C-alpha positions as semicolon CSV with decimal commas, in nm:
position;residue;x (nm);y (nm);z (nm)
1;X;12,538;3,667;-11,521
2;X;12,702;3,496;-11,226
3;X;13,045;3,342;-11,250
4;X;13,078;2,959;-11,226
5;X;13,152;2,813;-10,883
6;X;13,511;2,729;-10,814
7;X;13,587;2,356;-10,810
8;X;13,651;2,210;-10,465
9;X;14,011;2,194;-10,363
10;X;14,180;1,856;-10,292
11;X;14,120;1,886;-9,918
12;X;13,746;1,924;-9,979
13;X;13,748;1,619;-10,209
14;X;13,914;1,413;-9,936
15;X;13,652;1,520;-9,678
16;X;13,365;1,437;-9,916
17;X;13,516;1,100;-10,008
18;X;13,566;1,013;-9,642
19;X;13,203;1,100;-9,569
20;X;13,075;0,884;-9,855
21;X;13,297;0,593;-9,747
22;X;13,176;0,620;-9,387
23;X;12,813;0,619;-9,498
24;X;12,873;0,312;-9,715
25;X;13,036;0,126;-9,425
26;X;12,747;0,213;-9,192
27;X;12,492;0,107;-9,454
28;X;12,671;-0,223;-9,507
29;X;12,665;-0,285;-9,133
30;X;12,293;-0,216;-9,116
31;X;12,226;-0,445;-9,411
32;X;12,438;-0,720;-9,257
33;X;12,263;-0,687;-8,921
34;X;11,921;-0,701;-9,082
35;X;12,031;-0,997;-9,292
36;X;12,153;-1,189;-8,985
37;X;11,824;-1,136;-8,807
38;X;11,624;-1,242;-9,111
39;X;11,817;-1,561;-9,187
40;X;11,575;-1,850;-9,197
41;X;11,652;-2,218;-9,198
42;X;11,578;-2,399;-9,525
43;X;11,257;-2,600;-9,542
44;X;11,292;-2,924;-9,344
45;X;11,640;-2,810;-9,246
46;X;11,808;-2,609;-8,973
47;X;12,065;-2,347;-8,883
48;X;12,340;-2,488;-8,663
49;X;12,532;-2,373;-8,358
50;X;12,850;-2,575;-8,308
51;X;13,045;-2,609;-7,985
52;X;13,329;-2,847;-8,066
53;X;13,338;-3,029;-8,399
54;X;13,047;-3,156;-8,606
55;X;13,031;-3,261;-8,969
56;X;12,760;-3,290;-9,231
57;X;12,735;-3,547;-9,508
58;X;12,536;-3,409;-9,799
59;X;12,346;-3,649;-10,020
60;X;12,612;-3,830;-10,224
61;X;12,892;-3,619;-10,076
62;X;13,177;-3,638;-9,828
63;X;13,183;-3,518;-9,465
64;X;13,229;-3,142;-9,434
65;X;13,298;-2,955;-9,109
66;X;13,015;-2,736;-8,985
67;X;13,047;-2,391;-8,833
68;X;12,798;-2,185;-8,636
69;X;12,554;-2,020;-8,877
70;X;12,576;-2,291;-9,143
71;X;12,261;-2,441;-9,287
72;X;12,175;-2,808;-9,319
73;X;11,902;-2,928;-9,551
74;X;11,665;-3,219;-9,592
75;X;11,863;-3,538;-9,651
76;X;12,181;-3,408;-9,483
77;X;12,326;-3,628;-9,208
78;X;12,474;-3,439;-8,913
79;X;12,738;-3,614;-8,700
80;X;12,872;-3,483;-8,369
81;X;13,241;-3,568;-8,334
82;X;13,314;-3,368;-8,019
83;X;13,124;-3,127;-7,798
84;X;12,765;-3,044;-7,890
85;X;12,552;-2,912;-8,174
86;X;12,224;-2,720;-8,169
87;X;11,996;-2,734;-8,474
88;X;11,731;-2,463;-8,494
89;X;11,460;-2,602;-8,718
90;X;11,280;-2,412;-8,991
91;X;10,942;-2,518;-8,859
92;X;11,023;-2,419;-8,502
93;X;11,177;-2,628;-8,232
94;X;11,533;-2,719;-8,146
95;X;11,736;-3,039;-8,165
96;X;12,054;-3,084;-7,964
97;X;12,310;-3,360;-8,007
98;X;12,634;-3,451;-7,835
99;X;12,950;-3,654;-7,869
100;X;12,986;-4,020;-7,775
101;X;13,066;-4,139;-7,423
102;X;13,127;-4,481;-7,275
103;X;12,755;-4,562;-7,276
104;X;12,632;-4,439;-7,614
105;X;12,751;-4,351;-7,963
106;X;12,774;-3,995;-8,093
107;X;12,458;-3,826;-8,215
108;X;12,382;-3,883;-8,582
109;X;12,065;-3,728;-8,721
110;X;11,930;-3,705;-9,076
111;X;11,736;-3,388;-9,150
112;X;11,389;-3,397;-9,303
113;X;11,023;-3,318;-9,242
114;X;11,055;-3,576;-8,963
115;X;11,421;-3,577;-8,851
116;X;11,562;-3,927;-8,801
117;X;11,787;-4,014;-8,508
118;X;12,033;-4,268;-8,649
119;X;12,239;-4,311;-8,333
120;X;12,315;-4,157;-7,996
121;X;12,128;-3,904;-7,783
122;X;11,899;-3,627;-7,904
123;X;11,735;-3,352;-7,698
124;X;11,415;-3,227;-7,860
125;X;11,256;-2,900;-7,747
126;X;10,942;-2,758;-7,903
127;X;10,568;-2,778;-7,935
128;X;10,297;-2,983;-8,097
129;X;10,378;-3,093;-8,452
130;X;10,746;-3,169;-8,391
131;X;10,810;-3,540;-8,452
132;X;11,132;-3,742;-8,450
133;X;11,185;-4,093;-8,589
134;X;11,422;-4,342;-8,425
135;X;11,444;-4,691;-8,577
136;X;11,078;-4,680;-8,675
137;X;10,963;-4,541;-8,342
138;X;10,799;-4,200;-8,384
139;X;10,816;-3,960;-8,091
140;X;10,562;-3,678;-8,118
141;X;10,578;-3,383;-7,881
142;X;10,256;-3,287;-7,707
143;X;10,082;-2,949;-7,717
144;X;10,284;-2,672;-7,554
145;X;10,157;-2,551;-7,220
146;X;10,311;-2,289;-6,996
147;X;10,654;-2,418;-7,102
148;X;10,781;-2,596;-7,411
149;X;10,811;-2,972;-7,419
150;X;11,160;-3,105;-7,355
151;X;11,222;-3,469;-7,448
152;X;11,539;-3,675;-7,470
153;X;11,566;-3,971;-7,706
154;X;11,840;-4,233;-7,695
155;X;11,895;-4,478;-7,979
156;X;12,127;-4,767;-7,906
157;X;12,031;-5,133;-7,921
158;X;11,684;-5,012;-7,822
159;X;11,507;-4,676;-7,810
160;X;11,447;-4,492;-7,484
161;X;11,234;-4,177;-7,463
162;X;11,228;-3,964;-7,148
163;X;11,027;-3,648;-7,086
164;X;11,177;-3,364;-6,882
165;X;10,871;-3,143;-6,916
166;X;10,551;-3,142;-7,116
167;X;10,450;-3,472;-7,272
168;X;10,518;-3,700;-7,567
169;X;10,329;-3,962;-7,764
170;X;10,542;-4,261;-7,861
171;X;10,426;-4,487;-8,145
172;X;10,595;-4,814;-8,237
173;X;10,478;-5,137;-8,400
174;X;10,127;-4,996;-8,430
175;X;10,102;-4,923;-8,058
176;X;10,090;-4,584;-7,888
177;X;10,195;-4,483;-7,540
178;X;10,150;-4,145;-7,371
179;X;10,452;-4,038;-7,170
180;X;10,393;-3,757;-6,918
181;X;10,660;-3,535;-6,769
182;X;10,923;-3,702;-6,549
183;X;10,857;-4,044;-6,704
184;X;11,033;-4,253;-6,965
185;X;10,946;-4,550;-7,183
186;X;11,162;-4,805;-7,357
187;X;11,109;-4,971;-7,694
188;X;11,254;-5,321;-7,724
189;X;11,473;-5,429;-8,014
190;X;11,166;-5,590;-8,177
191;X;10,983;-5,256;-8,165
192;X;10,735;-5,326;-7,889
193;X;10,683;-5,048;-7,633
194;X;10,662;-5,119;-7,261
195;X;10,310;-5,136;-7,121
196;X;10,356;-4,832;-6,896
197;X;10,615;-4,559;-6,855
198;X;10,861;-4,568;-6,566
199;X;10,991;-4,281;-6,353
200;X;11,256;-4,083;-6,537
201;X;11,606;-4,211;-6,461
202;X;11,881;-3,952;-6,442
203;X;12,255;-3,916;-6,398
204;X;12,383;-3,664;-6,144
205;X;12,663;-3,569;-6,387
206;X;12,462;-3,553;-6,711
207;X;12,442;-3,197;-6,846
208;X;12,091;-3,231;-6,985
209;X;11,967;-3,389;-6,662
210;X;12,126;-3,109;-6,462
211;X;11,979;-2,844;-6,693
212;X;11,622;-2,960;-6,638
213;X;11,638;-3,149;-6,308
214;X;11,926;-2,991;-6,116
215;X;11,716;-2,858;-5,828
216;X;11,515;-3,182;-5,806
217;X;11,835;-3,388;-5,798
218;X;11,973;-3,184;-5,508
219;X;11,641;-3,202;-5,323
220;X;11,626;-3,578;-5,368
221;X;11,974;-3,623;-5,221
222;X;11,878;-3,419;-4,913
223;X;11,544;-3,595;-4,862
224;X;11,703;-3,940;-4,896
225;X;11,953;-3,846;-4,627
226;X;11,680;-3,720;-4,395
227;X;11,469;-4,031;-4,456
228;X;11,753;-4,265;-4,360
229;X;11,832;-4,057;-4,053
230;X;11,472;-4,067;-3,928
231;X;11,437;-4,441;-3,986
232;X;11,762;-4,505;-3,798
233;X;11,637;-4,289;-3,511
234;X;11,296;-4,451;-3,460
235;X;11,375;-4,800;-3,591
236;X;11,212;-4,981;-3,884
237;X;10,900;-5,061;-3,681
238;X;10,860;-4,715;-3,529
239;X;10,646;-4,429;-3,649
240;X;10,323;-4,622;-3,696
241;X;10,067;-4,388;-3,541
242;X;9,884;-4,093;-3,690
243;X;9,929;-3,898;-3,367
244;X;10,305;-3,940;-3,391
245;X;10,323;-3,801;-3,743
246;X;10,086;-3,517;-3,657
247;X;10,324;-3,422;-3,377
248;X;10,620;-3,426;-3,616
249;X;10,434;-3,252;-3,903
250;X;10,181;-3,007;-3,758
251;X;10,030;-2,949;-4,104
252;X;9,899;-3,306;-4,090
253;X;9,681;-3,220;-3,791
254;X;9,471;-3,004;-4,022
255;X;9,406;-3,288;-4,267
256;X;9,093;-3,478;-4,157
257;X;9,146;-3,741;-4,429
258;X;9,474;-3,854;-4,272
259;X;9,410;-4,177;-4,082
260;X;9,563;-4,512;-3,987
261;X;9,491;-4,659;-4,332
262;X;9,752;-4,424;-4,479
263;X;10,016;-4,592;-4,262
264;X;9,917;-4,951;-4,339
265;X;10,164;-5,005;-4,625
266;X;10,502;-5,156;-4,524
267;X;10,722;-4,850;-4,574
268;X;11,020;-4,722;-4,381
269;X;10,919;-4,451;-4,132
270;X;11,154;-4,206;-4,303
271;X;10,981;-4,253;-4,637
272;X;10,643;-4,199;-4,473
273;X;10,771;-3,878;-4,316
274;X;10,912;-3,739;-4,642
275;X;10,608;-3,841;-4,847
276;X;10,373;-3,686;-4,592
277;X;10,574;-3,362;-4,597
278;X;10,540;-3,341;-4,975
279;X;10,170;-3,427;-4,961
280;X;10,076;-3,152;-4,714
281;X;10,265;-2,886;-4,911
282;X;10,110;-2,987;-5,245
283;X;9,771;-2,840;-5,326
284;X;9,649;-3,010;-5,645
285;X;9,354;-3,233;-5,554
286;X;9,227;-3,370;-5,226
287;X;9,461;-3,482;-4,951
288;X;9,393;-3,848;-5,026
289;X;9,451;-3,797;-5,399
290;X;9,782;-3,627;-5,328
291;X;9,887;-3,894;-5,077
292;X;9,813;-4,173;-5,324
293;X;9,986;-3,993;-5,611
294;X;10,299;-3,926;-5,405
295;X;10,342;-4,282;-5,285
296;X;10,242;-4,447;-5,613
297;X;10,516;-4,255;-5,795
298;X;10,763;-4,331;-5,518
299;X;10,671;-4,701;-5,515
300;X;10,737;-4,711;-5,890
301;X;11,096;-4,609;-5,818
302;X;11,093;-4,230;-5,849
303;X;11,354;-4,036;-5,654
304;X;11,211;-3,804;-5,389
305;X;11,319;-3,497;-5,584
306;X;11,116;-3,613;-5,885
307;X;10,817;-3,686;-5,661
308;X;10,828;-3,331;-5,527
309;X;10,869;-3,185;-5,876
310;X;10,579;-3,398;-6,001
311;X;10,360;-3,248;-5,728
312;X;10,470;-2,896;-5,820
313;X;10,592;-2,808;-5,470
314;X;10,870;-2,570;-5,373
315;X;11,164;-2,730;-5,201
316;X;11,191;-2,474;-4,918
317;X;10,874;-2,563;-4,720
318;X;10,930;-2,937;-4,769
319;X;11,285;-2,918;-4,638
320;X;11,180;-2,692;-4,351
321;X;10,903;-2,931;-4,242
322;X;11,125;-3,239;-4,258
323;X;11,410;-3,068;-4,073
324;X;11,168;-2,954;-3,801
325;X;11,033;-3,310;-3,772
326;X;11,384;-3,450;-3,731
327;X;11,454;-3,192;-3,463
328;X;11,139;-3,289;-3,273
329;X;11,215;-3,659;-3,308
330;X;11,568;-3,616;-3,174
331;X;11,460;-3,449;-2,850
332;X;11,497;-3,668;-2,540
333;X;11,166;-3,784;-2,392
334;X;11,029;-3,584;-2,102
335;X;11,142;-3,724;-1,764
336;X;10,865;-3,870;-1,549
337;X;10,827;-3,726;-1,199
338;X;10,741;-3,978;-0,924
339;X;10,395;-3,927;-0,771
340;X;10,422;-3,845;-0,398
341;X;10,241;-4,080;-0,157
342;X;9,898;-3,986;-0,030
343;X;9,858;-3,874;0,337
344;X;10,104;-3,715;0,579
345;X;10,466;-3,807;0,552
346;X;10,602;-3,957;0,880
347;X;10,881;-3,753;1,035
348;X;11,059;-4,055;1,189
349;X;11,019;-4,428;1,157
350;X;10,806;-4,595;1,433
351;X;10,981;-4,789;1,711
352;X;10,981;-5,162;1,666
353;X;10,736;-5,346;1,893
354;X;10,878;-5,506;2,210
355;X;10,916;-5,883;2,207
356;X;10,866;-6,132;2,494
357;X;11,154;-6,144;2,744
358;X;11,271;-5,790;2,681
359;X;11,209;-5,465;2,862
360;X;11,170;-5,139;2,689
361;X;11,439;-4,887;2,768
362;X;11,315;-4,571;2,931
């Protein structure tokens, strides 16, 4: 018969207790990590990320400050008091609001199956099935393509919807309008949408505009400068021949569809140069289709950077072609060399003929 095992001494108890405590702490950390990853927004609600101060007004309640990780539910009204807020929706998609500035009130949005923009600006990012209501105007995001749709909505005295990328369908007063990327459409105070969308207007200092259009904004500034420089160099009535533009933009020489009819519209020579440079770099459609698309968008008021982005061209070859054209245009004209006379050149002038009453000297 074996003797019973000796009980562990106090030092052994301390080691065992420390091991159990360590395991419990590690397990709690794992559970917490898994829980954080598995947190889902409530139905028709969202999980928030706050940068600054935002509050939520629950149904029948008082404003309560929000913190990152909080949930908002259907019927809750979210108000941005300073900074920004991001709302990650249960059904997918993201809403982003921001504080007031001198032009617009702070974002106020009521959560629901169709979130309602009560006031201010709202950035909506997501795919098909994400709708937002603003004063009875419903903005529906189009099907997602290679990238998600990104749409900004502004509700002030009227409603303005602009599309950074993708597309949106705007419905108001029983009328629908499709809004492609880089366009915007306004809804009047009586709820009637404009007949056609306009080119997207942007602010060089707006953070959302810079996020989605930063490169296009910079490109537009450069191309505007080059356009003015070229027009000043050749004059408003210069640059009217196809041969001249083919000399400045060698890529044009390989476009058989380029002809005098393309230069018939009354445009500044600099605008023709920039538009032609974008057209020859673009590759979607025939040359004439691209030419018409470029100048139609420009004539509607689009900045050159938006025109280039709309054509899907990289800025580098466009800038390189325009800069090369300006260099060629700034060269002094070749000096003409006088044509020498035909026949032998006399070595000395002939003697004048003798006149009556004089005798030639010998």
